[in-house]
């Protein structure tokens, strides 16, 4: 008696990895290779709210997997702070996959303190953007008169490192920066 929907911006949570199993509807996006772009929280919300408008009369379970905040750290204005002049363009772009790999595994020198702080600021910008989009999601539930009847659970899958232990992004380490995440009911 419950219909199920998943909207995932993470390619690791997809039908190809068997995460679609059991969902009546599964909406996924692919990472746009070479463009450094994940689907935005606004796109995830829009897909879910479109589905919900068509299915609002049913009891439902929804799984929404947002990918921001996540590397690449590319918050949109007004959430993006300008880069200090001493931050290299590759760092200022927020698209670090190659650089992070070289620092984490290839022995490249670490980022300067200013560069690490700037990346952290971009990450916090993405968190602020997601917070605003979460408010939009709640507003959408309000607009459909479903918020008071909906249980909402928010949890992050991981945090990020900004060289606190010599590495960037996230990986196989169990430091507080990566495992101490929000869990809100």
Short mmCIF file of C-alpha atoms in Angstrom, two decimals:
data_model
loop_
_atom_site.label_atom_id
_atom_site.label_comp_id
_atom_site.label_asym_id
_atom_site.label_seq_id
_atom_site.Cartn_x
_atom_site.Cartn_y
_atom_site.Cartn_z
CA UNK A 1 0.00 0.00 0.00
CA UNK A 2 3.00 2.33 -0.20
CA UNK A 3 4.48 3.66 -3.43
CA UNK A 4 8.21 4.28 -3.51
CA UNK A 5 10.40 6.74 -5.34
CA UNK A 6 14.13 7.46 -5.38
CA UNK A 7 15.78 10.47 -6.96
CA UNK A 8 19.55 10.09 -7.01
CA UNK A 9 22.21 12.46 -8.19
CA UNK A 10 24.93 9.98 -7.22
CA UNK A 11 25.97 7.48 -9.92
CA UNK A 12 26.99 5.06 -7.16
CA UNK A 13 23.33 4.97 -6.08
CA UNK A 14 21.76 3.86 -9.34
CA UNK A 15 20.06 1.00 -11.13
CA UNK A 16 23.46 -0.17 -12.42
CA UNK A 17 24.58 -0.78 -8.82
CA UNK A 18 21.26 -2.45 -7.86
CA UNK A 19 20.07 0.44 -5.69
CA UNK A 20 16.90 0.80 -7.76
CA UNK A 21 15.65 -2.55 -6.57
CA UNK A 22 12.32 -2.22 -4.77
CA UNK A 23 11.54 1.31 -5.95
CA UNK A 24 8.47 1.83 -8.11
CA UNK A 25 10.14 4.91 -9.63
CA UNK A 26 13.87 5.59 -9.80
CA UNK A 27 15.16 8.87 -11.25
CA UNK A 28 18.89 9.18 -11.82
CA UNK A 29 21.32 11.59 -13.41
CA UNK A 30 24.78 10.91 -14.73
CA UNK A 31 27.79 13.04 -13.88
CA UNK A 32 28.55 15.21 -16.88
CA UNK A 33 32.13 14.17 -17.57
CA UNK A 34 34.40 17.04 -18.42
CA UNK A 35 31.93 19.62 -17.16
CA UNK A 36 32.43 19.01 -13.44
CA UNK A 37 28.71 19.11 -12.83
CA UNK A 38 26.50 17.00 -10.63
CA UNK A 39 22.74 17.55 -10.68
CA UNK A 40 21.87 20.35 -8.31
CA UNK A 41 19.70 20.02 -5.22
CA UNK A 42 17.14 22.17 -7.07
CA UNK A 43 17.01 19.57 -9.88
CA UNK A 44 16.61 16.72 -7.38
CA UNK A 45 13.82 18.64 -5.63
CA UNK A 46 12.09 19.47 -8.91
CA UNK A 47 12.09 15.82 -10.04
CA UNK A 48 10.73 14.66 -6.70
CA UNK A 49 8.07 17.37 -6.38
CA UNK A 50 6.87 16.67 -9.96
CA UNK A 51 6.51 13.01 -9.00
CA UNK A 52 4.81 13.94 -5.73
CA UNK A 53 2.23 16.18 -7.42
CA UNK A 54 1.17 13.17 -9.52
CA UNK A 55 1.21 10.77 -6.55
CA UNK A 56 0.15 12.94 -3.63
CA UNK A 57 -2.89 10.77 -2.90
CA UNK A 58 -0.74 7.76 -2.05
CA UNK A 59 1.28 6.87 0.99
CA UNK A 60 4.88 7.06 -0.11
CA UNK A 61 8.45 6.46 0.81
CA UNK A 62 10.94 8.73 -0.94
CA UNK A 63 14.71 8.53 -1.02
CA UNK A 64 16.42 11.69 -2.26
CA UNK A 65 20.19 11.52 -2.73
CA UNK A 66 21.66 14.98 -3.15
CA UNK A 67 25.24 15.26 -4.32
CA UNK A 68 25.93 18.80 -3.21
CA UNK A 69 27.84 19.50 -1.06
CA UNK A 70 30.44 17.37 -2.76
CA UNK A 71 33.55 17.80 -4.84
CA UNK A 72 33.83 19.49 -7.21
CA UNK A 73 33.10 22.40 -4.90
CA UNK A 74 31.23 24.71 -7.24
CA UNK A 75 28.55 26.59 -5.32
CA UNK A 76 26.46 28.97 -7.33
CA UNK A 77 26.29 32.68 -6.58
CA UNK A 78 25.51 34.03 -4.01
CA UNK A 79 27.06 31.09 -2.14
CA UNK A 80 30.46 31.28 -3.85
CA UNK A 81 33.12 33.45 -2.27
CA UNK A 82 35.80 35.07 -4.46
CA UNK A 83 39.19 33.40 -4.46
CA UNK A 84 42.08 35.23 -2.79
CA UNK A 85 44.80 36.22 -5.26
CA UNK A 86 47.25 33.63 -3.88
CA UNK A 87 44.92 30.71 -4.71
CA UNK A 88 45.95 28.88 -7.89
CA UNK A 89 43.31 28.72 -10.66
CA UNK A 90 43.04 24.91 -10.40
CA UNK A 91 42.14 25.29 -6.72
CA UNK A 92 39.88 28.31 -7.31
CA UNK A 93 37.85 26.25 -9.79
CA UNK A 94 36.87 23.82 -7.01
CA UNK A 95 37.36 20.92 -9.43
CA UNK A 96 40.06 18.95 -7.67
CA UNK A 97 39.83 15.34 -8.75
CA UNK A 98 43.26 15.29 -10.40
CA UNK A 99 44.95 17.51 -7.83
CA UNK A 100 43.41 15.65 -4.89
CA UNK A 101 44.61 12.34 -6.33
CA UNK A 102 48.13 13.69 -6.70
CA UNK A 103 48.15 15.07 -3.15
CA UNK A 104 46.44 12.07 -1.55
CA UNK A 105 48.21 9.26 -3.39
CA UNK A 106 50.96 10.68 -5.55
CA UNK A 107 53.07 12.57 -3.06
CA UNK A 108 52.38 16.04 -4.52
CA UNK A 109 52.94 18.90 -2.06
CA UNK A 110 49.92 19.90 0.02
CA UNK A 111 47.81 22.96 -0.63
CA UNK A 112 48.80 26.14 1.13
CA UNK A 113 46.79 27.07 4.21
CA UNK A 114 45.05 29.81 2.19
CA UNK A 115 44.10 27.34 -0.57
CA UNK A 116 42.78 24.75 1.90
CA UNK A 117 40.76 27.46 3.68
CA UNK A 118 39.35 28.63 0.34
CA UNK A 119 38.25 25.09 -0.59
CA UNK A 120 36.60 24.77 2.79
CA UNK A 121 34.78 28.06 2.12
CA UNK A 122 33.51 26.68 -1.20
CA UNK A 123 32.31 23.54 0.60
CA UNK A 124 30.50 25.65 3.20
CA UNK A 125 28.91 27.58 0.31
CA UNK A 126 27.55 24.32 -1.04
CA UNK A 127 26.19 23.48 2.42
CA UNK A 128 24.41 26.85 2.59
CA UNK A 129 22.98 26.26 -0.89
CA UNK A 130 21.71 22.81 0.13
CA UNK A 131 20.17 24.30 3.27
CA UNK A 132 18.24 26.76 1.10
CA UNK A 133 17.11 23.94 -1.19
CA UNK A 134 15.98 21.89 1.80
CA UNK A 135 13.78 24.82 2.76
CA UNK A 136 12.40 24.73 -0.79
CA UNK A 137 11.65 21.02 -0.42
CA UNK A 138 9.82 21.65 2.85
CA UNK A 139 7.90 24.46 1.17
CA UNK A 140 6.90 22.07 -1.60
CA UNK A 141 5.57 19.62 0.97
CA UNK A 142 3.70 22.50 2.63
CA UNK A 143 2.23 23.53 -0.72
CA UNK A 144 0.85 20.03 -1.22
CA UNK A 145 -0.45 19.91 2.38
CA UNK A 146 1.82 16.90 3.07
CA UNK A 147 4.46 18.23 5.44
CA UNK A 148 2.52 17.50 8.63
CA UNK A 149 1.94 13.93 7.45
CA UNK A 150 5.50 13.29 6.28
CA UNK A 151 8.37 11.96 8.37
CA UNK A 152 11.65 13.42 7.22
CA UNK A 153 15.08 11.95 7.92
CA UNK A 154 18.25 13.75 6.85
CA UNK A 155 21.65 12.08 6.97
CA UNK A 156 24.90 12.70 5.13
CA UNK A 157 26.85 9.81 3.66
CA UNK A 158 30.23 11.34 4.55
CA UNK A 159 32.05 14.54 5.34
CA UNK A 160 35.13 15.95 3.64
CA UNK A 161 38.76 16.43 4.57
CA UNK A 162 40.61 19.66 3.92
CA UNK A 163 44.12 18.44 4.75
CA UNK A 164 43.46 18.06 8.48
CA UNK A 165 45.27 14.72 8.09
CA UNK A 166 47.14 15.51 4.89
CA UNK A 167 44.40 14.54 2.42
CA UNK A 168 41.58 16.15 0.47
CA UNK A 169 37.96 15.14 -0.13
CA UNK A 170 36.92 11.75 1.35
CA UNK A 171 38.14 8.22 1.13
CA UNK A 172 38.93 5.16 3.20
CA UNK A 173 39.81 7.03 6.39
CA UNK A 174 37.66 7.17 9.51
CA UNK A 175 38.53 10.64 10.80
CA UNK A 176 35.87 12.81 12.42
CA UNK A 177 35.88 15.07 9.35
CA UNK A 178 34.50 12.23 7.25
CA UNK A 179 32.37 10.24 9.71
CA UNK A 180 30.86 12.90 11.99
CA UNK A 181 27.85 13.81 9.88
CA UNK A 182 24.34 15.19 10.49
CA UNK A 183 21.53 12.78 11.30
CA UNK A 184 18.23 14.57 11.82
CA UNK A 185 14.73 13.09 12.24
#
